[in-house]
Structure formats: structure tokens, C-alpha cells
mmCIF file of N, CA and C in Angstrom:
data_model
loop_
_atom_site.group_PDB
_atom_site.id
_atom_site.type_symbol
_atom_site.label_atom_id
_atom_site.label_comp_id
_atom_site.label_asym_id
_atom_site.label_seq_id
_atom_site.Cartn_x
_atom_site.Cartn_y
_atom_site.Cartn_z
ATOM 1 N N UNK L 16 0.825 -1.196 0.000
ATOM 2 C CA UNK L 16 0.000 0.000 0.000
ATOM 3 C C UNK L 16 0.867 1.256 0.000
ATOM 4 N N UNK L 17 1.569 0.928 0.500
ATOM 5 C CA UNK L 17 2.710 2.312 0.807
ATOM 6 C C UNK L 17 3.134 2.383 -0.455
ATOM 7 N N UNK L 18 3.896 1.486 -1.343
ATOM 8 C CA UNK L 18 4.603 1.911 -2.404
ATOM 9 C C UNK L 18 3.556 2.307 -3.303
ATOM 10 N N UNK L 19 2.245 2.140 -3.710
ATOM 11 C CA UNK L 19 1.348 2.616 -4.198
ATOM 12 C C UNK L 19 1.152 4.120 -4.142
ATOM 13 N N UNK L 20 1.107 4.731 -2.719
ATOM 14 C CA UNK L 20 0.941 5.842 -2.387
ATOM 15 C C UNK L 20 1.889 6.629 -2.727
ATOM 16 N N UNK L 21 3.834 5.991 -3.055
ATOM 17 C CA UNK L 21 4.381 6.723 -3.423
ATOM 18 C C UNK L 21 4.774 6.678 -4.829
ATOM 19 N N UNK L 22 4.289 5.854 -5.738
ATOM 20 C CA UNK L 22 4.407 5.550 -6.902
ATOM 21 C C UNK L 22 3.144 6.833 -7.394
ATOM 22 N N UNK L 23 1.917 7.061 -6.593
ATOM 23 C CA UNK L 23 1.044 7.566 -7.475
ATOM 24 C C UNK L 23 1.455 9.307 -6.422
ATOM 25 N N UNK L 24 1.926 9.595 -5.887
ATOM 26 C CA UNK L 24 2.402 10.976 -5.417
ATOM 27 C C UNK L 24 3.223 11.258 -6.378
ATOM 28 N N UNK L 25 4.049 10.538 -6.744
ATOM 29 C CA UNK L 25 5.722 10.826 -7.994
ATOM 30 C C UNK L 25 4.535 11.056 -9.403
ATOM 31 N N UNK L 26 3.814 10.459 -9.402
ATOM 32 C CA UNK L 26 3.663 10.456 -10.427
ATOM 33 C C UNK L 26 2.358 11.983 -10.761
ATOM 34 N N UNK L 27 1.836 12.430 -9.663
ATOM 35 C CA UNK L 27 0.987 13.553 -9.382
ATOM 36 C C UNK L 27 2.496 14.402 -9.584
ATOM 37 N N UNK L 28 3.432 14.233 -8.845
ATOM 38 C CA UNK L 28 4.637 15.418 -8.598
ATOM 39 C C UNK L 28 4.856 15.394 -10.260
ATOM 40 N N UNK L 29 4.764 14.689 -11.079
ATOM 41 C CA UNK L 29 5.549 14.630 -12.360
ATOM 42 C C UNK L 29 4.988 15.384 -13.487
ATOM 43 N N UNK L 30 3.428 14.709 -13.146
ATOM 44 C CA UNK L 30 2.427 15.602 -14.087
ATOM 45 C C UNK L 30 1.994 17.317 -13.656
ATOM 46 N N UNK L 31 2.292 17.724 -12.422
ATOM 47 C CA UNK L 31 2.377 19.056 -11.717
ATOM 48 C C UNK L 31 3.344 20.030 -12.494
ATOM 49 N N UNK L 32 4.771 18.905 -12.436
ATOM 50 C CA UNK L 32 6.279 19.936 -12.491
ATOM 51 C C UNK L 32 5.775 19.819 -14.973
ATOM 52 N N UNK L 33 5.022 18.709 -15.258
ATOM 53 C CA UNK L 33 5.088 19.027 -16.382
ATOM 54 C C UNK L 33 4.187 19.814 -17.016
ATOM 55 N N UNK L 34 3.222 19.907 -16.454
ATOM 56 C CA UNK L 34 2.481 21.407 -16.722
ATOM 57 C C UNK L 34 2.650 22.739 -16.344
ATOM 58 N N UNK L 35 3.393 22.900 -15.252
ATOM 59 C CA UNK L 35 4.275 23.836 -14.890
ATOM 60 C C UNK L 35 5.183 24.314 -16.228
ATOM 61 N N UNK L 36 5.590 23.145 -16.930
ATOM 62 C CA UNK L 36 6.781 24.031 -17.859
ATOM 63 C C UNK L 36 6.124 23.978 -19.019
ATOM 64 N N UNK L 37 4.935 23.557 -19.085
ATOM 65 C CA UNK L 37 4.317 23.492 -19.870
ATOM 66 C C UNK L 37 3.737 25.398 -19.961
ATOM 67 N N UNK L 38 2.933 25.547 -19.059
ATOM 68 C CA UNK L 38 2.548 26.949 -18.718
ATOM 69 C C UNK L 38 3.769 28.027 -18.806
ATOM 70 N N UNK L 39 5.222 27.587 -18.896
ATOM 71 C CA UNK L 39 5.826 29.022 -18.836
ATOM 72 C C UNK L 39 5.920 29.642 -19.806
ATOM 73 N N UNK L 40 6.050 30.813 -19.805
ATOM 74 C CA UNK L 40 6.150 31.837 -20.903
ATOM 75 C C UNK L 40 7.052 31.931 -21.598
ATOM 76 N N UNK L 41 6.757 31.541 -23.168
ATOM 77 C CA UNK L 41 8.386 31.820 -23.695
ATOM 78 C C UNK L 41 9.000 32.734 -24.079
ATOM 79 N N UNK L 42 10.253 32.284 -23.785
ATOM 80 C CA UNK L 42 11.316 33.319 -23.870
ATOM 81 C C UNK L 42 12.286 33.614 -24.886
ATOM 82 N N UNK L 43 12.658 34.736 -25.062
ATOM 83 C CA UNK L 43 13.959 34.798 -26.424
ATOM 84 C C UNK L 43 14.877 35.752 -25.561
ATOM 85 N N UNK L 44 16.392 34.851 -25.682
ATOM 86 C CA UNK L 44 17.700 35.710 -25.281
ATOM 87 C C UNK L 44 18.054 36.024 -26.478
ATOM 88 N N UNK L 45 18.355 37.397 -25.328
ATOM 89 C CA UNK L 45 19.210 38.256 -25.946
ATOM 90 C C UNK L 45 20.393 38.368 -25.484
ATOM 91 N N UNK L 46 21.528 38.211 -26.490
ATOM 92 C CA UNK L 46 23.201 38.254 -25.934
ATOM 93 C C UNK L 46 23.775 38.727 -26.751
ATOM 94 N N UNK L 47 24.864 39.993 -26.185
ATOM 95 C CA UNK L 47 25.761 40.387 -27.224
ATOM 96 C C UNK L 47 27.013 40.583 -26.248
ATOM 97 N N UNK L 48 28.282 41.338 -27.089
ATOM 98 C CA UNK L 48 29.225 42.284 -26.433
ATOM 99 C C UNK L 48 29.024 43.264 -26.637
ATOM 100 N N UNK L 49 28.810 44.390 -25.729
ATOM 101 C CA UNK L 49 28.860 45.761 -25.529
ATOM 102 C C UNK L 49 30.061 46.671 -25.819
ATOM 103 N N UNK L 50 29.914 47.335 -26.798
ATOM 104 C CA UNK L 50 31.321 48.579 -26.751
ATOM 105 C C UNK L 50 31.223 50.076 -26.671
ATOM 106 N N UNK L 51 32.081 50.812 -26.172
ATOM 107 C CA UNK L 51 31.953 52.158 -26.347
ATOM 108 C C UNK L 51 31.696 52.876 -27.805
ATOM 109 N N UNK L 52 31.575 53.788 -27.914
ATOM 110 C CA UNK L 52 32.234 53.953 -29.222
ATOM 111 C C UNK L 52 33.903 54.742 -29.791
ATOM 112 N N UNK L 53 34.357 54.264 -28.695
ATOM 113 C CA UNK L 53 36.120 54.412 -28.485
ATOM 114 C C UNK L 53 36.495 52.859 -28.272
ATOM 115 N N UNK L 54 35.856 52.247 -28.588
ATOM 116 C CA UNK L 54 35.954 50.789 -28.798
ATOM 117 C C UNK L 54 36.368 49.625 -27.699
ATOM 118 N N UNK L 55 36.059 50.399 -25.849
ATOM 119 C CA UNK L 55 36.606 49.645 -24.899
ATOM 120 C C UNK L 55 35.145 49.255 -24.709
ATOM 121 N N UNK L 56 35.362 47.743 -24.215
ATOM 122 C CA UNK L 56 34.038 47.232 -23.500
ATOM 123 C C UNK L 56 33.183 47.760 -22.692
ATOM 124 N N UNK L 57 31.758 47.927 -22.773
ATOM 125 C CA UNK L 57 30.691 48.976 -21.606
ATOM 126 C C UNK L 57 31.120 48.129 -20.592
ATOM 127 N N UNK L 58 30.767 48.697 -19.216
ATOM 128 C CA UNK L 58 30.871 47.783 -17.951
ATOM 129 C C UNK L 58 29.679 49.213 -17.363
ATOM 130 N N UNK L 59 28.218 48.675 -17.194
ATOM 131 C CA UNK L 59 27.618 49.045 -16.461
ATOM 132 C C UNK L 59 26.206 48.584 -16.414
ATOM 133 N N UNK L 60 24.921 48.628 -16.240
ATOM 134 C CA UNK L 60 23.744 48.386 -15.953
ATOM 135 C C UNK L 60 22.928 49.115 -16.741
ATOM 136 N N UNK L 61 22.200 48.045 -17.735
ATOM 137 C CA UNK L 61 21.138 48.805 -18.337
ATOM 138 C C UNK L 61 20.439 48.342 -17.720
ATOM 139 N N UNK L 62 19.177 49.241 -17.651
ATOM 140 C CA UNK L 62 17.798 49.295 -17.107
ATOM 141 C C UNK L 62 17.186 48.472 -17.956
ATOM 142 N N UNK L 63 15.682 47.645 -18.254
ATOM 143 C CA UNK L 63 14.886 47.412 -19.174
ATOM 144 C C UNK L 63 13.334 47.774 -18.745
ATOM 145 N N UNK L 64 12.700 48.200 -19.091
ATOM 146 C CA UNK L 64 11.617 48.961 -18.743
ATOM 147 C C UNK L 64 10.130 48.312 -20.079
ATOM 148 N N UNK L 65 9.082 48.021 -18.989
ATOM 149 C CA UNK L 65 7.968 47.963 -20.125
ATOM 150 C C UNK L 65 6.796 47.733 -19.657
ATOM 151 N N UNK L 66 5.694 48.222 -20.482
ATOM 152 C CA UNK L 66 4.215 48.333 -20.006
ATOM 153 C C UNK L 66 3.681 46.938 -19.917
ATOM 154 N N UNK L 67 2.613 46.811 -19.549
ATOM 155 C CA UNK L 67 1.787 45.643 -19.559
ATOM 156 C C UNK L 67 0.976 45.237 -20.754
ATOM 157 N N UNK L 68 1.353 44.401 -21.236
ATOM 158 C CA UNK L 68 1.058 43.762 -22.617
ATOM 159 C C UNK L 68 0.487 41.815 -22.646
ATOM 160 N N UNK L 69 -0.075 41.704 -23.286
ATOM 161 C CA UNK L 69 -0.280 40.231 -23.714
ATOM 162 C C UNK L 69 0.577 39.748 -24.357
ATOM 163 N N UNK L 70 0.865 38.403 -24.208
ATOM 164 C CA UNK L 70 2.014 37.882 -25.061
ATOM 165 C C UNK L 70 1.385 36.880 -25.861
ATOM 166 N N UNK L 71 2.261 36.624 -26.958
ATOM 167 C CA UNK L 71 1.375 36.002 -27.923
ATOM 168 C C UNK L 71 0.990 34.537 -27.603
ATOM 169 N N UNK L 72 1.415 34.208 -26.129
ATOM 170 C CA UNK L 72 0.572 32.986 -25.746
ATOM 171 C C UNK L 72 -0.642 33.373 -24.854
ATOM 172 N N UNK L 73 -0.904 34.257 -24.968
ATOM 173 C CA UNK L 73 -1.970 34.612 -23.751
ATOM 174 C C UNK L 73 -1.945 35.010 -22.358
ATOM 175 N N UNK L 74 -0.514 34.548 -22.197
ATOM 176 C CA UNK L 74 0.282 35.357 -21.118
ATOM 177 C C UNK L 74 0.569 36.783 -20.654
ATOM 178 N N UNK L 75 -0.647 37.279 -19.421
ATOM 179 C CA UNK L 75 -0.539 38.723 -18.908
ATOM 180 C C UNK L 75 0.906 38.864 -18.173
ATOM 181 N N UNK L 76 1.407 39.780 -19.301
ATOM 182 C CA UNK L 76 2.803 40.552 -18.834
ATOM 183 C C UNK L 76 2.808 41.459 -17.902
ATOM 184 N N UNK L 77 2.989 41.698 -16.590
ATOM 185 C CA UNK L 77 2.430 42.630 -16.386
ATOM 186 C C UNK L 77 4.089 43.784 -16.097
ATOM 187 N N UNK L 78 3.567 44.876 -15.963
ATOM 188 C CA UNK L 78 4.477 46.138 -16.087
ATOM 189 C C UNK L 78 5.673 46.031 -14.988
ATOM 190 N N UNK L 79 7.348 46.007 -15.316
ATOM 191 C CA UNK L 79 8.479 46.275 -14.334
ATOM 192 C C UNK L 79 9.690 46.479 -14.885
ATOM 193 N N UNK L 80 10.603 46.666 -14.174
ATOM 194 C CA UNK L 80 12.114 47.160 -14.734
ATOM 195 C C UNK L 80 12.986 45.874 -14.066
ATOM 196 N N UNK L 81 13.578 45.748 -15.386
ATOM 197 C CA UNK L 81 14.644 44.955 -15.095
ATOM 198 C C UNK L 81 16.298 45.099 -15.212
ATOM 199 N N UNK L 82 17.075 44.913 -14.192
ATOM 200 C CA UNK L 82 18.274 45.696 -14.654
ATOM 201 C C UNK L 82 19.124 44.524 -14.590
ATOM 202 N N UNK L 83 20.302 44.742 -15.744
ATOM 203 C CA UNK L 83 21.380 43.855 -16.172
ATOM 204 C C UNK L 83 22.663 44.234 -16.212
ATOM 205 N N UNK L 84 23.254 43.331 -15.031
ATOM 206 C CA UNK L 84 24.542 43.663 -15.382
ATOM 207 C C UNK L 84 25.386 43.256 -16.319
ATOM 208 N N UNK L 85 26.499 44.574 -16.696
ATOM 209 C CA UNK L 85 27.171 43.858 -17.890
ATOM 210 C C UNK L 85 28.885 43.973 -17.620
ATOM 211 N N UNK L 86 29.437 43.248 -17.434
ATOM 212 C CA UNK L 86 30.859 43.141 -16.909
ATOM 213 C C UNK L 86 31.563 42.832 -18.473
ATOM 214 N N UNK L 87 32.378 43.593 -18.568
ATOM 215 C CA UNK L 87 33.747 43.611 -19.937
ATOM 216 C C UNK L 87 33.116 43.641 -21.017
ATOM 217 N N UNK L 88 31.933 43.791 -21.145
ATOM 218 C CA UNK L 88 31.083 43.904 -22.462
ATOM 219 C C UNK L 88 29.659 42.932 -22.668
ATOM 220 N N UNK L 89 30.202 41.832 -22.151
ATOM 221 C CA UNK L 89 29.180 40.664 -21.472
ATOM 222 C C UNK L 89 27.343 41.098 -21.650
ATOM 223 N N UNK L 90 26.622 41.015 -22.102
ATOM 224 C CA UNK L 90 25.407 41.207 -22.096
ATOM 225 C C UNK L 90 24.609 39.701 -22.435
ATOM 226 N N UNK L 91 23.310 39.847 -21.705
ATOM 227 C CA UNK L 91 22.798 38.718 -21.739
ATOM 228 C C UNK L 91 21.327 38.843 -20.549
ATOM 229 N N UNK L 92 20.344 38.832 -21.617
ATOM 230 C CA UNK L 92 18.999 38.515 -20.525
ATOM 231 C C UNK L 92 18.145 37.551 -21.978
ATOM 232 N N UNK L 93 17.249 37.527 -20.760
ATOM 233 C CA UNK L 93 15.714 36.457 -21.501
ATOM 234 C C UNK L 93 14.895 37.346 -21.576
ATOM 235 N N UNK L 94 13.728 37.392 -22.497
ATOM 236 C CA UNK L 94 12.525 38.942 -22.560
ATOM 237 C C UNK L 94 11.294 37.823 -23.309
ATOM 238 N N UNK L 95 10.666 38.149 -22.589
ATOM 239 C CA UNK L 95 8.992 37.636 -23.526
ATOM 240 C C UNK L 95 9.125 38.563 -25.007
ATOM 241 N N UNK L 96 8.825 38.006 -25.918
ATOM 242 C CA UNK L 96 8.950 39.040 -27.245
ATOM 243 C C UNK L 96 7.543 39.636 -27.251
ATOM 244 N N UNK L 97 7.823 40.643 -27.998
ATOM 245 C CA UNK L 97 7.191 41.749 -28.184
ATOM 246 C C UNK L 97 6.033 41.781 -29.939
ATOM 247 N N UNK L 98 6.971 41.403 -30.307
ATOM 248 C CA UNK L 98 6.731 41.631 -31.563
ATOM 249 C C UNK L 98 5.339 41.618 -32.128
ATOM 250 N N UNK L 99 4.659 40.278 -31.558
ATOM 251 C CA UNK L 99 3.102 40.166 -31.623
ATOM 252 C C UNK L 99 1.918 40.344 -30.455
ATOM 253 N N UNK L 100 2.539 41.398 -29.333
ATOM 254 C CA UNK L 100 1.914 41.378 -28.339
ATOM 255 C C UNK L 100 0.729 42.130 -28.805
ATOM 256 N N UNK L 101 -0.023 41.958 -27.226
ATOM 257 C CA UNK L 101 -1.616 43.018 -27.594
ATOM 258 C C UNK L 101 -1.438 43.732 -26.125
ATOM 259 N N UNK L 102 -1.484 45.353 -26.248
ATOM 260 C CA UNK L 102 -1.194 46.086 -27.342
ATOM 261 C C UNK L 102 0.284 46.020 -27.699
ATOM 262 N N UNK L 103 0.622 46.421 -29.051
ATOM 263 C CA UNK L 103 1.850 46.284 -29.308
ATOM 264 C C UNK L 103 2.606 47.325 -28.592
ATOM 265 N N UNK L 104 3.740 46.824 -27.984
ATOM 266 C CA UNK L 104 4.354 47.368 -27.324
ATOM 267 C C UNK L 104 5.717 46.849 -27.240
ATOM 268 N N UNK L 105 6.935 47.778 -26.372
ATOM 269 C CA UNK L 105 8.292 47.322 -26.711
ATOM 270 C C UNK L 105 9.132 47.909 -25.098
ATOM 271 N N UNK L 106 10.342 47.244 -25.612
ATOM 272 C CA UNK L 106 10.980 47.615 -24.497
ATOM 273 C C UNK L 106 11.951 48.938 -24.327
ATOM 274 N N UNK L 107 11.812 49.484 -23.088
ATOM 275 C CA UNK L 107 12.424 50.983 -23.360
ATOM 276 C C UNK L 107 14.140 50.397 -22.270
ATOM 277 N N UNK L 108 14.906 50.725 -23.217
ATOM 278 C CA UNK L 108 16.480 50.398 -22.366
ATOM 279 C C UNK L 108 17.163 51.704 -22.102
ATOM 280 N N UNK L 109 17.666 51.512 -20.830
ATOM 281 C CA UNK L 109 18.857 52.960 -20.637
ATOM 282 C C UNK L 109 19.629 52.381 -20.097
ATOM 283 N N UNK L 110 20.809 52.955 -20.343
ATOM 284 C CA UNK L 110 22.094 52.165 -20.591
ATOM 285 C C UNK L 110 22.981 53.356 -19.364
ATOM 286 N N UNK L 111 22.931 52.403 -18.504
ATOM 287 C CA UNK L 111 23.415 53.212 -17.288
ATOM 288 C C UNK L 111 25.008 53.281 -17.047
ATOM 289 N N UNK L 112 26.164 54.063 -17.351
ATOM 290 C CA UNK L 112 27.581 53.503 -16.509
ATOM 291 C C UNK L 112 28.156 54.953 -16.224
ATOM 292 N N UNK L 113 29.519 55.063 -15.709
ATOM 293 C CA UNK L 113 29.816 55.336 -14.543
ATOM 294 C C UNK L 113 28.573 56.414 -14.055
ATOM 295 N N UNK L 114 27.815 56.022 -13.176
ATOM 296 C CA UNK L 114 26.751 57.008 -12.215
ATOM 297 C C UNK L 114 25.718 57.628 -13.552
ATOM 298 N N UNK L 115 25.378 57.735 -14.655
ATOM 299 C CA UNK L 115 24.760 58.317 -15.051
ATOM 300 C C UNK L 115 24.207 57.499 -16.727
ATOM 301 N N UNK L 116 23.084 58.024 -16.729
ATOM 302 C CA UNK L 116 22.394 57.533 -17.845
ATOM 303 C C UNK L 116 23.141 57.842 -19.505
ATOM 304 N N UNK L 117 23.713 57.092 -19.941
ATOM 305 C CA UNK L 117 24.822 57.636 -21.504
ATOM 306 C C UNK L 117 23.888 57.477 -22.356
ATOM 307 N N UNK L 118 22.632 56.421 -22.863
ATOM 308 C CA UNK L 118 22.025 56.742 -24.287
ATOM 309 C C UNK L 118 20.613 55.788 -23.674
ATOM 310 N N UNK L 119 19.712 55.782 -24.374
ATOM 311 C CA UNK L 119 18.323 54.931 -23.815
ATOM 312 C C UNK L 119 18.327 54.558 -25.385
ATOM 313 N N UNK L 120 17.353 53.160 -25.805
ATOM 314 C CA UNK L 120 17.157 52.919 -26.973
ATOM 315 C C UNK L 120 15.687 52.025 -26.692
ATOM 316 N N UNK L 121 14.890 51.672 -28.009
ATOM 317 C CA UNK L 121 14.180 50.878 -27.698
ATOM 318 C C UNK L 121 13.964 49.559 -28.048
ATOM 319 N N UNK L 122 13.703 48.433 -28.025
ATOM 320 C CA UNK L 122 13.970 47.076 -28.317
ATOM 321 C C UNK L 122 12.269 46.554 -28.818
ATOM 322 N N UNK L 123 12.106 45.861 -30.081
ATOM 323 C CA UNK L 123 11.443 44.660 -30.314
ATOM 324 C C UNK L 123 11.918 43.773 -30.453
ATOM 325 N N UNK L 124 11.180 43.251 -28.983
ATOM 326 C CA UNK L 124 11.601 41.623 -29.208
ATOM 327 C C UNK L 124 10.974 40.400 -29.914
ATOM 328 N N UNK L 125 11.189 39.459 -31.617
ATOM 329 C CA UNK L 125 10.753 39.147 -31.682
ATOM 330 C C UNK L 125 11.102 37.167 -31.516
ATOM 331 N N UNK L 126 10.062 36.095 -31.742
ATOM 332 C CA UNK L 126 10.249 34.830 -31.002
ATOM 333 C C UNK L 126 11.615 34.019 -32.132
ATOM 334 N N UNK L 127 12.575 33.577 -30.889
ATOM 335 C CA UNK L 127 13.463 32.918 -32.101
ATOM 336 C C UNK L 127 14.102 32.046 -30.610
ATOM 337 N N UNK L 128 14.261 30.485 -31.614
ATOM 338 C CA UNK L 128 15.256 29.410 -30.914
ATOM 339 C C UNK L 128 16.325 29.563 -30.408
ATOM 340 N N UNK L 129 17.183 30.557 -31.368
ATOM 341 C CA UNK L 129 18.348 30.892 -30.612
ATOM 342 C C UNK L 129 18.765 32.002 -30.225
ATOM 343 N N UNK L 130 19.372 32.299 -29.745
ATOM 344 C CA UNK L 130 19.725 34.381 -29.148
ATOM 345 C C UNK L 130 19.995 35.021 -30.103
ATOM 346 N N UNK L 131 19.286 35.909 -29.789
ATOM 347 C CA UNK L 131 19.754 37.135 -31.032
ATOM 348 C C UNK L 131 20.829 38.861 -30.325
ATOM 349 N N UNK L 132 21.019 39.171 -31.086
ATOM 350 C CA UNK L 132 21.754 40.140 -30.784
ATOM 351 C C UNK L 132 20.954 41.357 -30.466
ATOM 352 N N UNK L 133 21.320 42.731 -29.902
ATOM 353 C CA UNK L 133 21.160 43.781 -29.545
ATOM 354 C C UNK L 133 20.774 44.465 -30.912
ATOM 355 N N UNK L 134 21.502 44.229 -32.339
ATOM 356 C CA UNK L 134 20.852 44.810 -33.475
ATOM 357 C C UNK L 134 19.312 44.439 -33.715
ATOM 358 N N UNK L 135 19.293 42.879 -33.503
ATOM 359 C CA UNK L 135 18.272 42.338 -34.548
ATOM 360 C C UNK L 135 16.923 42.709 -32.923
ATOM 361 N N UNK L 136 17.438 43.438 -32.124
ATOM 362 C CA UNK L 136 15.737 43.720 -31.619
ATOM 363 C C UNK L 136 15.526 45.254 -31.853
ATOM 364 N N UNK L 137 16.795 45.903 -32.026
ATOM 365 C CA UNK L 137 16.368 47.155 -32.308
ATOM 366 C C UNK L 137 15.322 47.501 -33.644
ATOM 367 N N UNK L 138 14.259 48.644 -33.669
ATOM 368 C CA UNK L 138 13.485 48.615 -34.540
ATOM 369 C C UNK L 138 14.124 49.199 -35.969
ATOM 370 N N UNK L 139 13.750 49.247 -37.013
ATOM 371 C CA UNK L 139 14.886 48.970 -38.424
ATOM 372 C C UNK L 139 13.731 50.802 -38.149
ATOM 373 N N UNK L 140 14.926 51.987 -38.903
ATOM 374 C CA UNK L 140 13.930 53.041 -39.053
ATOM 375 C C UNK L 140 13.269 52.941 -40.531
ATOM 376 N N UNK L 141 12.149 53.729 -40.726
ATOM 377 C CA UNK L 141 11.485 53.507 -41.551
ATOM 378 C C UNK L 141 12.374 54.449 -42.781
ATOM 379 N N UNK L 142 11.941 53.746 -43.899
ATOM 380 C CA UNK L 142 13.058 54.326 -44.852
ATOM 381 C C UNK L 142 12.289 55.584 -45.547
ATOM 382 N N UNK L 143 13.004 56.014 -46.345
ATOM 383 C CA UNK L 143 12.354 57.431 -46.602
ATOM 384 C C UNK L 143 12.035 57.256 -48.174
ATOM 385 N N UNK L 144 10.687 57.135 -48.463
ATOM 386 C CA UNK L 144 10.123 57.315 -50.072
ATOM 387 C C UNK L 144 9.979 58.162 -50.613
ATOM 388 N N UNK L 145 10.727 58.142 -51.858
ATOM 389 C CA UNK L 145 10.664 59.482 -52.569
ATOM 390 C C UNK L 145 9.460 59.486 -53.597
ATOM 391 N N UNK L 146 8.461 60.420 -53.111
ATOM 392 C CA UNK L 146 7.497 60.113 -54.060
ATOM 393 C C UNK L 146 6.991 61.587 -54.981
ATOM 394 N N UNK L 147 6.612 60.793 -56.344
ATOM 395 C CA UNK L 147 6.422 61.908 -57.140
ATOM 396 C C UNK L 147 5.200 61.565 -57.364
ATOM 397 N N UNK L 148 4.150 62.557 -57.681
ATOM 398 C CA UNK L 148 2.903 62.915 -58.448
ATOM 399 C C UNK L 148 2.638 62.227 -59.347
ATOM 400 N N UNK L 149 1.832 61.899 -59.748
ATOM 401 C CA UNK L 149 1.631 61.271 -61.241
ATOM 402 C C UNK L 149 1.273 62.583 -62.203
ATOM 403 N N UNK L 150 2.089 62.545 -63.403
ATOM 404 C CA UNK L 150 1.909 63.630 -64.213
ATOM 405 C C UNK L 150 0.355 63.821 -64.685
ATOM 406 N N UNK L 151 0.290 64.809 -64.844
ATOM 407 C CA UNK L 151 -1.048 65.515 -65.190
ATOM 408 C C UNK L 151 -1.230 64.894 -66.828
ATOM 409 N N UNK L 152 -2.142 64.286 -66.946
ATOM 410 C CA UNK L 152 -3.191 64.386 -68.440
ATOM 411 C C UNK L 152 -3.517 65.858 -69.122
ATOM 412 N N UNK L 153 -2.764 65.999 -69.733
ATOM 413 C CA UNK L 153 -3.327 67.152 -70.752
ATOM 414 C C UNK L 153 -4.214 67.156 -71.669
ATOM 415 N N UNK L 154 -5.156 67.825 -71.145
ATOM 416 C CA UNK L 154 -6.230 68.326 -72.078
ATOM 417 C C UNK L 154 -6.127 68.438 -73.393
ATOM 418 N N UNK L 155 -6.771 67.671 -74.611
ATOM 419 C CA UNK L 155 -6.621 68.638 -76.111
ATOM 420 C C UNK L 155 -7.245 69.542 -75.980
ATOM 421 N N UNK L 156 -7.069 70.206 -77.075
ATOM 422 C CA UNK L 156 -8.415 71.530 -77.031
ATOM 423 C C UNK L 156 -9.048 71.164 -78.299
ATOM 424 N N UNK L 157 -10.053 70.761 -78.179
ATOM 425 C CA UNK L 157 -11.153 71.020 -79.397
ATOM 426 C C UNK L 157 -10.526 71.648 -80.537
ATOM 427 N N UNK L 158 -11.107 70.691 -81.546
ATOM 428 C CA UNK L 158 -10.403 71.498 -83.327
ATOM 429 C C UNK L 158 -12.004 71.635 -83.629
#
């Protein structure tokens, strides 16, 4: 009777811990190296900042700051992506070192297997179209 009781507890503990990871939210890292633009490694703490959004599993995000340290250039966190949330929304970064805020940027994160870099979440700017009129139809004039 006993081994029953612990054969069917393991097996409650098993189906618990596998819906558990079943339910977590997925994630996409992000990892890069950080540089100045005098080309020495950042060494400081960006902030990550963001509203409350749905994630495209149905998962309520809800709103906080997350800060990362980055030692010799070293960068590296996990982020629910962004890309197809409701409402669409993104992440706001400030890039904190010695004592003071140096540049803020903003991040879409979108879903991928393996880590992506600090470029591929930044948003691409929109390009600039050069657009012309369509030429005017000229009138004949009556003969």
C-alpha cells in the first residue's frame, strides 16, 4: 500500500512539475558584447523597462524594470517578445555607466530558438520614399 501511495504521489509530482513548464512563458535571449564607441568594452547596468502587454501565448505581462549587469562587455537577458503582443508594445532600455544615464534605446523583441543580438531587436527606421505625383493628363483643345 505504501509503495502505491508513493508511486502515485511521484507520479501527481511529475504531471504538476510538467504542466508547470508546460505553462511558462516563452522566452527569447538576448546576448551580445557591448562597446563604447572608443571601442573599450561597456561595464555598467542597463535598465529594461515595459508596459503591460499580452504575449502572444496569452500570457498577462504585467508592467516592471529589469536591470542587467554587464561586466567587460558581457550582455545577456531572456525577454517575452514583443513583436506580436496586444497592445503592441516594446521595451524601453537605458544604458546606465559610470553614475549616469549615456544613451536609452528601444527594443522589439521578436520569437526565435536561438539568441539574437542587440541589433536584430532594435526597430529597423522607416526608410524614406521618394514620391512623385503622377503627371497631369493634358487636355486637347477642341479642333
Amino acid at each position: 500500500m505504501r509503495k502505491l501511495a508513493t508511486r502515485t504521489g511521484r507520479l501527481v509530482g511529475t504531471v504538476i512539475l510538467a504542466a508547470a513548464s508546460a505553462a511558462a512563458v516563452p522566452l527569447t535571449t538576448i546576448q551580445d558584447v557591448l562597446y563604447k564607441a572608443y571601442g573599450t568594452k561597456f561595464n555598467g547596468l542597463p535598465i529594461i523597462s515595459w508596459n503591460s502587454f499580452e504575449a502572444n501565448d496569452v500570457s498577462n505581462i504585467v508592467p516592471e524594470n529589469l536591470t542587467v549587469k554587464v561586466v567587460d562587455g558581457n550582455f545577456r537577458v531572456q525577454l517575452v517578445p514583443t513583436a506580436d503582443s496586444n497592445p503592441p508594445t516594446f521595451y524601453s532600455v537605458k544604458y546606465n555607466s559610470d553614475g549616469k544615464i549615456q544613451f536609452q534605446e528601444t527594443w522589439v523583441v521578436g520569437t526565435a530558438s536561438t539568441p539574437l543580438r542587440i541589433r536584430d531587436v532594435r526597430p529597423r527606421p522607416l526608410r524614406a520614399v521618394h514620391w512623385s505625383p503622377p503627371a497631369r493628363l493634358r487636355s486637347r483643345k477642341a479642333t
